[in-house]
């Protein structure tokens, strides 16, 4: 049975910071951020967006009424969960008006959570071919002002509908994965910001990539030649390129050129949004699908997922006939071009304005946020969500 991505969309908040401005303010050469790190703009999340609203806004744009009644499993991958107990997916389930006969759960393993969800969805659909599964990947990446990770922050969500006979991409059966207990990046429950050993995290990302790729080659006998493109988890866009460069010489000249060209295209959205953790790999896939005009039905796309701590996985998908008819390129580009640029001091103000953690009541002005679904405040220790169109 063919199982895979039937629909895919993304959402990012309406505010951004230009990396050149950040570099000037932090007294760093702009090329360090734009070339060395490979980022042009960084999404900044206002207080009226959180991982729940980002995911709900992403899903809103791809689901029709039939999907909403057919979805029987919602899996929410995030590492910026808002509650130790209740799944962020349950809020989204309500905000979208999904069928109550559904399972809903949150999954966590750093940036890997959504890949786990995708693979579990595949198994669920193999047993229940009529089922549709909503996979959400939503995060706000925060390292703190004036930290070395600052240039690799971002915010956004990707929503994917997984089904049998998908319209966009089938997932191939074989995938290779690896787990090892390492401390490259983590966020203790008492901290709003992540702790990271930057250089070590880069090394481990590449180390995991090489191991899962070698294993994948061994188990499938596929080679670089068999891939039209390889998409990477992109904590910052240069990271994926560094990993690709470690294996690229195994391919012919033509393959090398194709994979490098397609890598450039696969970072289109990511370089303008920043790290969105669980959604980054899928934002890269979306960048490729919506910007590479030469892609064809039957093309094989490789996908490398990495979640610090750490789990890595290499898997692949095959593009389906007419997949281009089911993408939302115009809407996604409009989302990015209609954003408001912040100065560095405005960004710092937005960054420091966080929801209270002492149980106090707060009412937020959602009028400044064009998103349909927003956080309207906190009352009685409960986040208040609003859908402006309802
Ligand atoms: P840094 O120490 O500020 O930067 O940290 P650097 O000194 O390593 O410089 C970065 C690059 O810019 C270097 O290139 C420089 O040469 C270059 P490289 O040698 O690496 O190719 N550079 C310049 N290039 C052009 N013109 C110039 C110039 N100056 C310097 N003038 C670091 C960078 C990424 C480590 C930091 O931002 C950080 O710690 N970020 C967070 C951690 C991270 O993103 N790790 C990635 C792998 S782990 C992962 O992907 C998981 C994650 O998503 C979390 C999860 O799973 O949940 C993070």
Tab-separated table of C-alpha atoms and ligand atoms in Angstrom:
chain	number	residue	atom	x	y	z
A	1	UNK	CA	0.000	0.000	0.000
A	2	UNK	CA	1.213	3.491	-0.857
A	3	UNK	CA	1.290	5.714	2.241
A	4	UNK	CA	2.642	9.242	2.566
A	5	UNK	CA	2.105	12.980	2.507
A	6	UNK	CA	-1.267	13.906	1.055
A	7	UNK	CA	-1.147	17.603	2.007
A	8	UNK	CA	1.503	19.873	3.518
A	9	UNK	CA	1.496	23.499	4.657
A	10	UNK	CA	3.377	25.834	6.959
A	11	UNK	CA	2.858	28.890	9.095
A	12	UNK	CA	5.255	31.405	10.586
A	13	UNK	CA	4.519	34.542	12.649
A	14	UNK	CA	4.185	37.985	11.059
A	15	UNK	CA	7.413	39.449	12.503
A	16	UNK	CA	11.028	39.020	11.398
A	17	UNK	CA	14.500	40.350	11.994
A	18	UNK	CA	16.998	40.905	9.178
A	19	UNK	CA	20.237	39.023	9.927
A	20	UNK	CA	22.342	41.899	8.568
A	21	UNK	CA	20.811	44.197	11.207
A	22	UNK	CA	21.434	41.648	13.949
A	23	UNK	CA	25.050	41.254	12.828
A	24	UNK	CA	25.689	45.014	12.801
A	25	UNK	CA	24.170	45.386	16.250
A	26	UNK	CA	26.182	42.446	17.667
A	27	UNK	CA	29.356	43.764	15.999
A	28	UNK	CA	29.758	40.689	13.828
A	29	UNK	CA	30.492	40.759	10.089
A	30	UNK	CA	27.095	40.298	8.327
A	31	UNK	CA	28.642	37.584	6.083
A	32	UNK	CA	29.138	35.413	9.156
A	33	UNK	CA	25.355	35.158	9.500
A	34	UNK	CA	24.354	35.313	5.833
A	35	UNK	CA	27.139	33.055	4.445
A	36	UNK	CA	28.823	31.314	7.417
A	37	UNK	CA	25.484	30.427	9.041
A	38	UNK	CA	23.434	30.859	5.862
A	39	UNK	CA	20.460	32.769	7.257
A	40	UNK	CA	18.860	35.928	5.831
A	41	UNK	CA	15.874	36.542	8.081
A	42	UNK	CA	14.722	35.147	11.401
A	43	UNK	CA	11.068	34.749	12.340
A	44	UNK	CA	10.185	36.365	15.666
A	45	UNK	CA	7.154	35.130	17.552
A	46	UNK	CA	4.892	37.721	19.210
A	47	UNK	CA	3.415	36.931	22.630
A	48	UNK	CA	0.095	36.145	20.879
A	49	UNK	CA	1.578	33.051	19.172
A	50	UNK	CA	2.690	29.832	20.833
A	51	UNK	CA	3.375	26.314	19.498
A	52	UNK	CA	-0.359	25.516	19.642
A	53	UNK	CA	-1.452	28.532	17.590
A	54	UNK	CA	1.422	28.155	15.108
A	55	UNK	CA	0.399	24.540	14.463
A	56	UNK	CA	-3.312	25.340	14.310
A	57	UNK	CA	-2.682	28.172	11.830
A	58	UNK	CA	-0.562	25.826	9.662
A	59	UNK	CA	-3.197	23.073	9.672
A	60	UNK	CA	-6.100	25.457	9.066
A	61	UNK	CA	-4.846	26.176	5.574
A	62	UNK	CA	-4.610	22.574	4.360
A	63	UNK	CA	-7.654	20.806	5.801
A	64	UNK	CA	-11.150	20.704	4.314
A	65	UNK	CA	-14.292	19.462	6.074
A	66	UNK	CA	-13.860	15.891	4.796
A	67	UNK	CA	-10.302	15.753	6.162
A	68	UNK	CA	-11.525	17.066	9.515
A	69	UNK	CA	-14.027	14.261	9.859
A	70	UNK	CA	-11.644	11.552	8.499
A	71	UNK	CA	-8.682	12.348	10.799
A	72	UNK	CA	-8.566	9.705	13.521
A	73	UNK	CA	-5.060	10.374	14.836
A	74	UNK	CA	-3.362	13.678	15.666
A	75	UNK	CA	0.348	13.610	16.513
A	76	UNK	CA	2.015	16.812	17.642
A	77	UNK	CA	5.820	16.872	17.519
A	78	UNK	CA	7.303	19.683	19.581
A	79	UNK	CA	10.078	20.512	21.993
A	80	UNK	CA	8.449	23.748	23.147
A	81	UNK	CA	5.397	22.163	24.743
A	82	UNK	CA	3.265	24.429	26.920
A	83	UNK	CA	2.178	21.841	29.498
A	84	UNK	CA	3.876	18.904	31.215
A	85	UNK	CA	0.663	16.853	31.077
A	86	UNK	CA	-1.809	17.919	28.447
A	87	UNK	CA	-0.873	17.416	24.807
A	88	UNK	CA	-0.629	20.542	22.650
A	89	UNK	CA	-2.466	18.462	20.047
A	90	UNK	CA	-5.671	18.401	22.095
A	91	UNK	CA	-5.916	22.208	21.884
A	92	UNK	CA	-5.355	22.052	18.131
A	93	UNK	CA	-7.914	19.261	17.805
A	94	UNK	CA	-10.485	21.597	19.406
A	95	UNK	CA	-9.401	24.751	17.529
A	96	UNK	CA	-9.755	22.965	14.180
A	97	UNK	CA	-13.054	21.289	15.053
A	98	UNK	CA	-11.781	17.752	14.371
A	99	UNK	CA	-13.845	14.601	14.784
A	100	UNK	CA	-13.986	13.577	18.467
A	101	UNK	CA	-13.358	9.922	17.471
A	102	UNK	CA	-9.628	10.519	17.228
A	103	UNK	CA	-6.489	9.729	19.215
A	104	UNK	CA	-4.316	12.728	20.090
A	105	UNK	CA	-0.806	12.712	21.500
A	106	UNK	CA	2.319	14.897	21.797
A	107	UNK	CA	5.734	13.453	20.901
A	108	UNK	CA	9.104	14.719	22.058
A	109	UNK	CA	12.674	14.010	20.957
A	110	UNK	CA	14.059	17.443	20.132
A	111	UNK	CA	13.831	18.161	16.393
A	112	UNK	CA	13.103	14.502	15.617
A	113	UNK	CA	9.536	14.424	17.079
A	114	UNK	CA	7.693	14.970	13.793
A	115	UNK	CA	9.699	12.279	12.001
A	116	UNK	CA	8.693	9.809	14.703
A	117	UNK	CA	5.098	10.948	14.153
A	118	UNK	CA	5.381	10.444	10.393
A	119	UNK	CA	6.719	6.908	10.779
A	120	UNK	CA	4.092	6.011	13.386
A	121	UNK	CA	1.408	7.425	11.077
A	122	UNK	CA	2.641	5.084	8.339
A	123	UNK	CA	2.159	2.069	10.625
A	124	UNK	CA	-1.274	3.280	11.738
A	125	UNK	CA	-2.463	3.693	8.139
A	126	UNK	CA	-1.068	0.294	7.121
A	127	UNK	CA	-3.476	-1.191	9.702
A	128	UNK	CA	-6.301	1.270	8.960
A	129	UNK	CA	-6.190	2.158	5.252
A	130	UNK	CA	-9.159	4.564	5.459
A	131	UNK	CA	-7.513	6.619	8.191
A	132	UNK	CA	-6.056	10.100	7.817
A	133	UNK	CA	-3.429	11.276	10.267
A	134	UNK	CA	-2.618	14.881	11.096
A	135	UNK	CA	1.083	15.338	11.881
A	136	UNK	CA	2.013	18.695	13.400
A	137	UNK	CA	5.546	19.997	13.888
A	138	UNK	CA	5.651	23.278	15.778
A	139	UNK	CA	8.293	25.130	17.745
A	140	UNK	CA	9.763	28.423	18.833
A	141	UNK	CA	13.573	28.208	18.891
A	142	UNK	CA	15.050	30.391	21.641
A	143	UNK	CA	18.679	30.522	22.751
A	144	UNK	CA	18.662	33.983	24.341
A	145	UNK	CA	19.812	37.501	23.459
A	146	UNK	CA	23.527	37.888	22.693
A	147	UNK	CA	24.215	34.133	22.831
A	148	UNK	CA	26.137	32.246	20.152
A	149	UNK	CA	22.933	30.437	19.206
A	150	UNK	CA	21.006	33.701	18.756
A	151	UNK	CA	21.473	33.769	14.975
A	152	UNK	CA	19.930	30.290	14.732
A	153	UNK	CA	16.580	31.073	16.365
A	154	UNK	CA	13.222	31.033	14.549
A	155	UNK	CA	9.534	30.121	14.892
A	156	UNK	CA	6.980	28.267	12.831
A	157	UNK	CA	5.018	25.099	12.189
A	158	UNK	CA	4.478	22.548	9.456
A	159	UNK	CA	1.252	20.544	9.199
A	160	UNK	CA	1.009	17.356	7.138
A	161	UNK	CA	-1.929	15.138	6.319
A	162	UNK	CA	-0.783	11.525	5.996
A	163	UNK	CA	-2.947	9.010	4.148
A	164	UNK	CA	-3.047	6.029	1.823
A	165	UNK	CA	-2.639	6.904	-1.891
A	166	UNK	CA	-1.230	10.337	-1.044
A	167	UNK	CA	-1.246	13.125	-3.611
A	168	UNK	CA	2.226	14.544	-2.897
A	169	UNK	CA	4.806	11.957	-1.820
A	170	UNK	CA	4.799	8.298	-0.782
A	171	UNK	CA	7.153	7.233	1.994
A	172	UNK	CA	9.397	4.317	1.075
A	173	UNK	CA	9.481	1.392	3.487
A	174	UNK	CA	13.165	1.354	4.311
A	175	UNK	CA	14.605	3.801	6.768
A	176	UNK	CA	17.655	3.677	9.022
A	177	UNK	CA	17.907	5.258	12.457
A	178	UNK	CA	20.197	5.680	15.407
A	179	UNK	CA	19.899	6.672	19.080
A	180	UNK	CA	22.739	7.700	21.419
A	181	UNK	CA	22.576	9.489	24.794
A	182	UNK	CA	24.624	12.651	24.221
A	183	UNK	CA	24.434	16.208	25.601
A	184	UNK	CA	24.771	18.429	22.543
A	185	UNK	CA	21.601	20.446	23.073
A	186	UNK	CA	18.934	20.245	25.771
A	187	UNK	CA	16.427	22.359	27.663
A	188	UNK	CA	15.829	21.511	31.327
A	189	UNK	CA	12.227	21.921	32.499
A	190	UNK	CA	13.131	25.078	34.454
A	191	UNK	CA	14.576	26.932	31.475
A	192	UNK	CA	12.860	28.949	28.735
A	193	UNK	CA	16.035	28.827	26.640
A	194	UNK	CA	17.993	25.862	25.300
A	195	UNK	CA	21.519	24.978	26.462
A	196	UNK	CA	23.828	23.985	23.662
A	197	UNK	CA	27.374	22.886	22.985
A	198	UNK	CA	27.404	24.410	19.499
A	199	UNK	CA	30.506	22.813	17.994
A	200	UNK	CA	29.749	19.406	19.485
A	201	UNK	CA	26.159	19.579	18.161
A	202	UNK	CA	27.496	20.281	14.652
A	203	UNK	CA	29.887	17.328	14.882
A	204	UNK	CA	27.166	14.987	16.124
A	205	UNK	CA	24.706	16.081	13.443
A	206	UNK	CA	27.270	15.076	10.809
A	207	UNK	CA	28.356	11.936	12.647
A	208	UNK	CA	24.731	10.720	12.868
A	209	UNK	CA	24.150	11.605	9.204
A	210	UNK	CA	27.140	9.588	8.060
A	211	UNK	CA	26.137	6.573	10.139
A	212	UNK	CA	22.476	6.440	9.047
A	213	UNK	CA	23.405	7.152	5.424
A	214	UNK	CA	26.024	4.360	5.337
A	215	UNK	CA	23.535	1.965	6.900
A	216	UNK	CA	20.825	3.056	4.448
A	217	UNK	CA	23.146	2.453	1.483
A	218	UNK	CA	24.042	-0.976	2.843
A	219	UNK	CA	20.435	-2.036	3.434
A	220	UNK	CA	18.915	-0.625	0.231
A	221	UNK	CA	21.827	-0.715	-2.238
A	222	UNK	CA	20.702	2.754	-3.327
A	223	UNK	CA	23.388	5.320	-4.188
A	224	UNK	CA	23.536	9.124	-4.426
A	225	UNK	CA	22.692	8.687	-8.146
A	226	UNK	CA	19.258	7.345	-7.149
A	227	UNK	CA	18.257	10.610	-5.446
A	228	UNK	CA	16.943	13.715	-7.172
A	229	UNK	CA	17.540	15.674	-3.969
A	230	UNK	CA	18.342	15.192	-0.300
A	231	UNK	CA	16.583	17.431	2.231
A	232	UNK	CA	18.067	18.008	5.659
A	233	UNK	CA	16.962	19.125	9.082
A	234	UNK	CA	18.159	22.734	8.872
A	235	UNK	CA	18.983	24.302	12.263
A	236	UNK	CA	20.685	26.859	10.019
A	237	UNK	CA	21.039	26.306	6.292
A	238	UNK	CA	24.835	25.890	6.210
A	239	UNK	CA	24.512	22.841	8.504
A	240	UNK	CA	22.794	20.727	5.849
A	241	UNK	CA	25.370	21.751	3.258
A	242	UNK	CA	28.202	20.706	5.560
A	243	UNK	CA	26.621	17.252	5.943
A	244	UNK	CA	25.967	16.890	2.207
A	245	UNK	CA	29.567	17.828	1.412
A	246	UNK	CA	30.848	14.900	3.507
A	247	UNK	CA	29.328	12.378	1.071
A	248	UNK	CA	28.932	14.274	-2.201
A	249	UNK	CA	32.172	13.028	-3.748
A	250	UNK	CA	30.721	9.510	-3.904
A	251	UNK	CA	28.482	10.734	-6.739
A	252	UNK	CA	29.241	11.415	-10.418
A	253	UNK	CA	29.823	15.028	-11.490
A	254	UNK	CA	26.246	15.259	-12.744
A	255	UNK	CA	24.854	13.863	-9.480
A	256	UNK	CA	26.990	16.239	-7.438
A	257	UNK	CA	25.709	19.217	-9.422
A	258	UNK	CA	22.094	18.103	-9.147
A	259	UNK	CA	22.252	17.486	-5.386
A	260	UNK	CA	24.044	20.782	-4.699
A	261	UNK	CA	21.616	22.749	-6.917
A	262	UNK	CA	18.636	21.146	-5.259
A	263	UNK	CA	20.117	21.709	-1.805
A	264	UNK	CA	20.264	25.449	-2.593
A	265	UNK	CA	16.572	25.397	-3.504
A	266	UNK	CA	15.643	23.289	-0.460
A	267	UNK	CA	16.712	26.072	1.896
A	268	UNK	CA	14.492	28.781	0.336
A	269	UNK	CA	11.981	29.070	3.190
A	270	UNK	CA	14.377	28.025	5.962
A	271	UNK	CA	16.858	30.838	5.301
A	272	UNK	CA	13.989	33.301	5.755
A	273	UNK	CA	12.440	31.708	8.830
A	274	UNK	CA	15.290	30.239	10.901
A	275	UNK	CA	15.263	27.052	12.929
A	276	UNK	CA	11.765	25.774	13.606
A	277	UNK	CA	13.135	22.599	15.236
A	278	UNK	CA	10.609	19.751	14.554
A	279	UNK	CA	9.335	21.369	11.355
A	280	UNK	CA	12.706	22.327	9.824
A	281	UNK	CA	13.213	19.213	7.694
A	282	UNK	CA	9.666	19.453	6.358
A	283	UNK	CA	10.014	23.170	5.673
A	284	UNK	CA	13.064	22.268	3.608
A	285	UNK	CA	11.077	19.624	1.715
A	286	UNK	CA	8.353	22.199	1.087
A	287	UNK	CA	10.955	24.716	-0.154
A	288	UNK	CA	12.175	22.158	-2.676
A	289	UNK	CA	8.720	21.054	-3.836
A	290	UNK	CA	7.467	24.619	-4.263
A	291	UNK	CA	10.592	26.082	-5.924
A	292	UNK	CA	12.242	23.391	-8.068
A	293	UNK	CA	10.300	23.494	-11.349
A	294	UNK	CA	12.194	20.459	-12.750
A	295	UNK	CA	10.905	17.940	-10.229
A	296	UNK	CA	8.893	15.101	-11.727
A	297	UNK	CA	6.598	12.315	-10.665
A	298	UNK	CA	8.702	9.309	-9.611
A	299	UNK	CA	11.638	11.388	-8.345
A	300	UNK	CA	13.163	10.052	-5.132
A	301	UNK	CA	13.820	12.575	-2.340
A	302	UNK	CA	16.098	11.633	0.579
A	303	UNK	CA	15.323	13.046	4.024
A	304	UNK	CA	17.706	13.367	6.977
A	305	UNK	CA	16.120	14.021	10.350
A	306	UNK	CA	18.203	14.881	13.433
A	307	UNK	CA	17.010	15.627	16.961
A	308	UNK	CA	19.652	16.487	19.517
A	309	UNK	CA	20.148	14.270	22.480
A	310	UNK	CA	20.120	12.411	20.008
A	311	UNK	CA	18.182	10.489	17.356
A	312	UNK	CA	18.929	10.557	13.626
A	313	UNK	CA	17.083	8.934	10.726
A	314	UNK	CA	17.497	8.687	6.962
A	315	UNK	CA	14.465	7.847	4.868
A	316	UNK	CA	13.050	8.637	1.463
A	317	UNK	CA	9.934	9.445	-0.499
A	318	UNK	CA	8.732	9.240	-4.110
A	319	UNK	CA	6.939	12.189	-5.718
A	320	UNK	CA	3.461	11.434	-7.007
A	321	UNK	CA	1.808	12.382	-10.322
A	322	UNK	CA	0.428	15.959	-10.282
A	323	UNK	CA	1.934	16.651	-6.830
A	324	UNK	CA	2.418	20.294	-7.881
A	325	UNK	CA	-1.356	20.802	-8.095
A	326	UNK	CA	-1.660	20.202	-4.362
A	327	UNK	CA	0.924	22.712	-3.100
A	328	UNK	CA	0.234	26.256	-1.843
A	329	UNK	CA	3.270	28.169	-3.087
A	330	UNK	CA	1.487	31.499	-3.543
A	331	UNK	CA	-0.038	31.479	-0.065
A	332	UNK	CA	3.301	30.553	1.516
A	333	UNK	CA	5.158	33.291	-0.328
A	334	UNK	CA	2.495	35.831	0.647
A	335	UNK	CA	2.876	34.762	4.273
A	336	UNK	CA	6.579	35.622	4.090
A	337	UNK	CA	6.339	38.823	2.058
A	338	UNK	CA	3.571	40.296	4.224
A	339	UNK	CA	5.651	40.061	7.415
A	340	UNK	CA	6.717	43.162	9.321
A	341	UNK	CA	10.417	43.837	9.826
A	342	UNK	CA	11.539	44.612	13.384
A	343	UNK	CA	14.531	46.695	14.405
A	344	UNK	CA	16.956	44.955	16.776
A	345	UNK	CA	15.569	46.849	19.777
A	346	UNK	CA	11.983	45.939	18.805
A	347	UNK	CA	13.037	42.287	18.434
A	348	UNK	CA	14.625	42.364	21.886
A	349	UNK	CA	11.454	43.836	23.355
A	350	UNK	CA	9.270	41.152	21.727
A	351	UNK	CA	11.743	38.424	22.794
A	352	UNK	CA	11.636	39.502	26.452
A	353	UNK	CA	7.845	39.864	26.566
A	354	UNK	CA	6.789	36.381	27.662
A	355	UNK	CA	3.660	35.006	29.298
A	356	UNK	CA	3.672	35.107	33.126
A	357	UNK	CA	4.711	31.891	34.898
A	358	UNK	CA	3.334	32.832	38.336
A	359	UNK	CA	-0.300	32.006	37.599
A	360	UNK	CA	-1.417	35.597	37.104
A	361	UNK	CA	-4.195	36.517	34.729
A	362	UNK	CA	-3.308	38.292	31.519
A	363	UNK	CA	-5.350	39.587	28.606
A	364	UNK	CA	-3.473	40.123	25.308
A	365	UNK	CA	-4.187	42.488	22.438
A	366	UNK	CA	-4.612	40.138	19.472
A	367	UNK	CA	-5.407	43.087	17.172
A	368	UNK	CA	-1.709	43.498	16.320
A	369	UNK	CA	-1.412	39.886	15.137
A	370	UNK	CA	-2.939	39.117	11.686
A	371	UNK	CA	-3.029	35.358	12.404
A	372	UNK	CA	-6.466	33.781	12.501
A	373	UNK	CA	-5.737	31.785	15.662
A	374	UNK	CA	-4.011	33.561	18.565
A	375	UNK	CA	-3.305	33.283	22.279
A	376	UNK	CA	-5.697	35.801	23.871
A	377	UNK	CA	-4.364	35.492	27.405
A	378	UNK	CA	-4.188	33.326	30.511
A	379	UNK	CA	-6.996	32.941	33.025
A	380	UNK	CA	-7.236	30.469	35.912
A	381	UNK	CA	-3.893	28.906	34.803
A	382	UNK	CA	-5.429	28.136	31.397
A	383	UNK	CA	-4.268	29.582	28.075
A	384	UNK	CA	-7.132	31.277	26.288
A	385	UNK	CA	-7.142	30.674	22.537
A	386	UNK	CA	-9.155	32.613	20.013
A	387	UNK	CA	-10.118	31.938	16.403
A	388	UNK	CA	-10.943	35.403	15.078
A	389	UNK	CA	-13.210	34.007	12.362
A	390	UNK	CA	-15.478	32.114	14.745
B	1	LIG	P1	29.592	30.529	16.344
B	1	LIG	O1	30.665	30.046	17.255
B	1	LIG	O2	29.008	31.860	16.611
B	1	LIG	O3	30.038	30.557	14.853
B	1	LIG	O4	28.424	29.427	16.404
B	1	LIG	P2	31.398	30.055	14.150
B	1	LIG	O5	32.538	30.830	14.664
B	1	LIG	O6	31.451	28.536	14.191
B	1	LIG	O7	31.086	30.540	12.671
B	1	LIG	C1	30.046	29.981	11.945
B	1	LIG	C2	30.475	29.896	10.502
B	1	LIG	O8	30.603	31.229	9.970
B	1	LIG	C3	31.856	29.261	10.308
B	1	LIG	O9	31.753	28.478	9.132
B	1	LIG	C4	32.768	30.444	10.065
B	1	LIG	O10	33.924	30.138	9.316
B	1	LIG	C5	31.850	31.355	9.286
B	1	LIG	P3	32.145	26.906	9.162
B	1	LIG	O11	33.565	26.841	9.461
B	1	LIG	O12	31.315	26.278	10.268
B	1	LIG	O13	31.758	26.422	7.800
B	1	LIG	N1	32.219	32.771	9.263
B	1	LIG	C6	32.149	33.535	8.154
B	1	LIG	N2	31.776	33.249	6.888
B	1	LIG	C7	31.802	34.263	5.971
B	1	LIG	N3	32.217	35.511	6.274
B	1	LIG	C8	32.616	35.847	7.520
B	1	LIG	C9	32.589	34.830	8.530
B	1	LIG	N4	32.882	34.802	9.861
B	1	LIG	C10	32.659	33.516	10.289
B	1	LIG	N5	33.005	37.086	7.797
B	1	LIG	C11	26.787	27.814	15.944
B	1	LIG	C12	27.708	28.858	15.345
B	1	LIG	C13	25.949	27.177	14.846
B	1	LIG	C14	27.611	26.731	16.628
B	1	LIG	C15	25.862	28.512	16.973
B	1	LIG	O14	25.038	29.446	16.323
B	1	LIG	C16	24.992	27.556	17.748
B	1	LIG	O15	25.382	27.015	18.772
B	1	LIG	N6	23.699	27.299	17.294
B	1	LIG	C17	22.793	26.402	17.945
B	1	LIG	C18	23.159	24.944	17.792
B	1	LIG	C19	22.936	24.402	16.395
B	1	LIG	O16	22.217	24.964	15.597
B	1	LIG	N7	23.524	23.221	16.121
B	1	LIG	C20	23.335	22.570	14.851
B	1	LIG	C21	23.448	21.056	14.944
B	1	LIG	S1	22.418	20.387	16.259
B	1	LIG	C22	20.796	20.364	15.589
B	1	LIG	O17	20.628	20.511	14.442
B	1	LIG	C23	19.673	20.191	16.560
B	1	LIG	C24	18.901	21.457	16.909
B	1	LIG	O18	18.069	21.841	15.836
B	1	LIG	C25	18.100	21.229	18.179
B	1	LIG	C26	17.151	20.057	18.241
B	1	LIG	O19	17.385	18.979	17.745
B	1	LIG	O20	16.136	20.232	18.925
B	1	LIG	C27	19.840	22.613	17.200
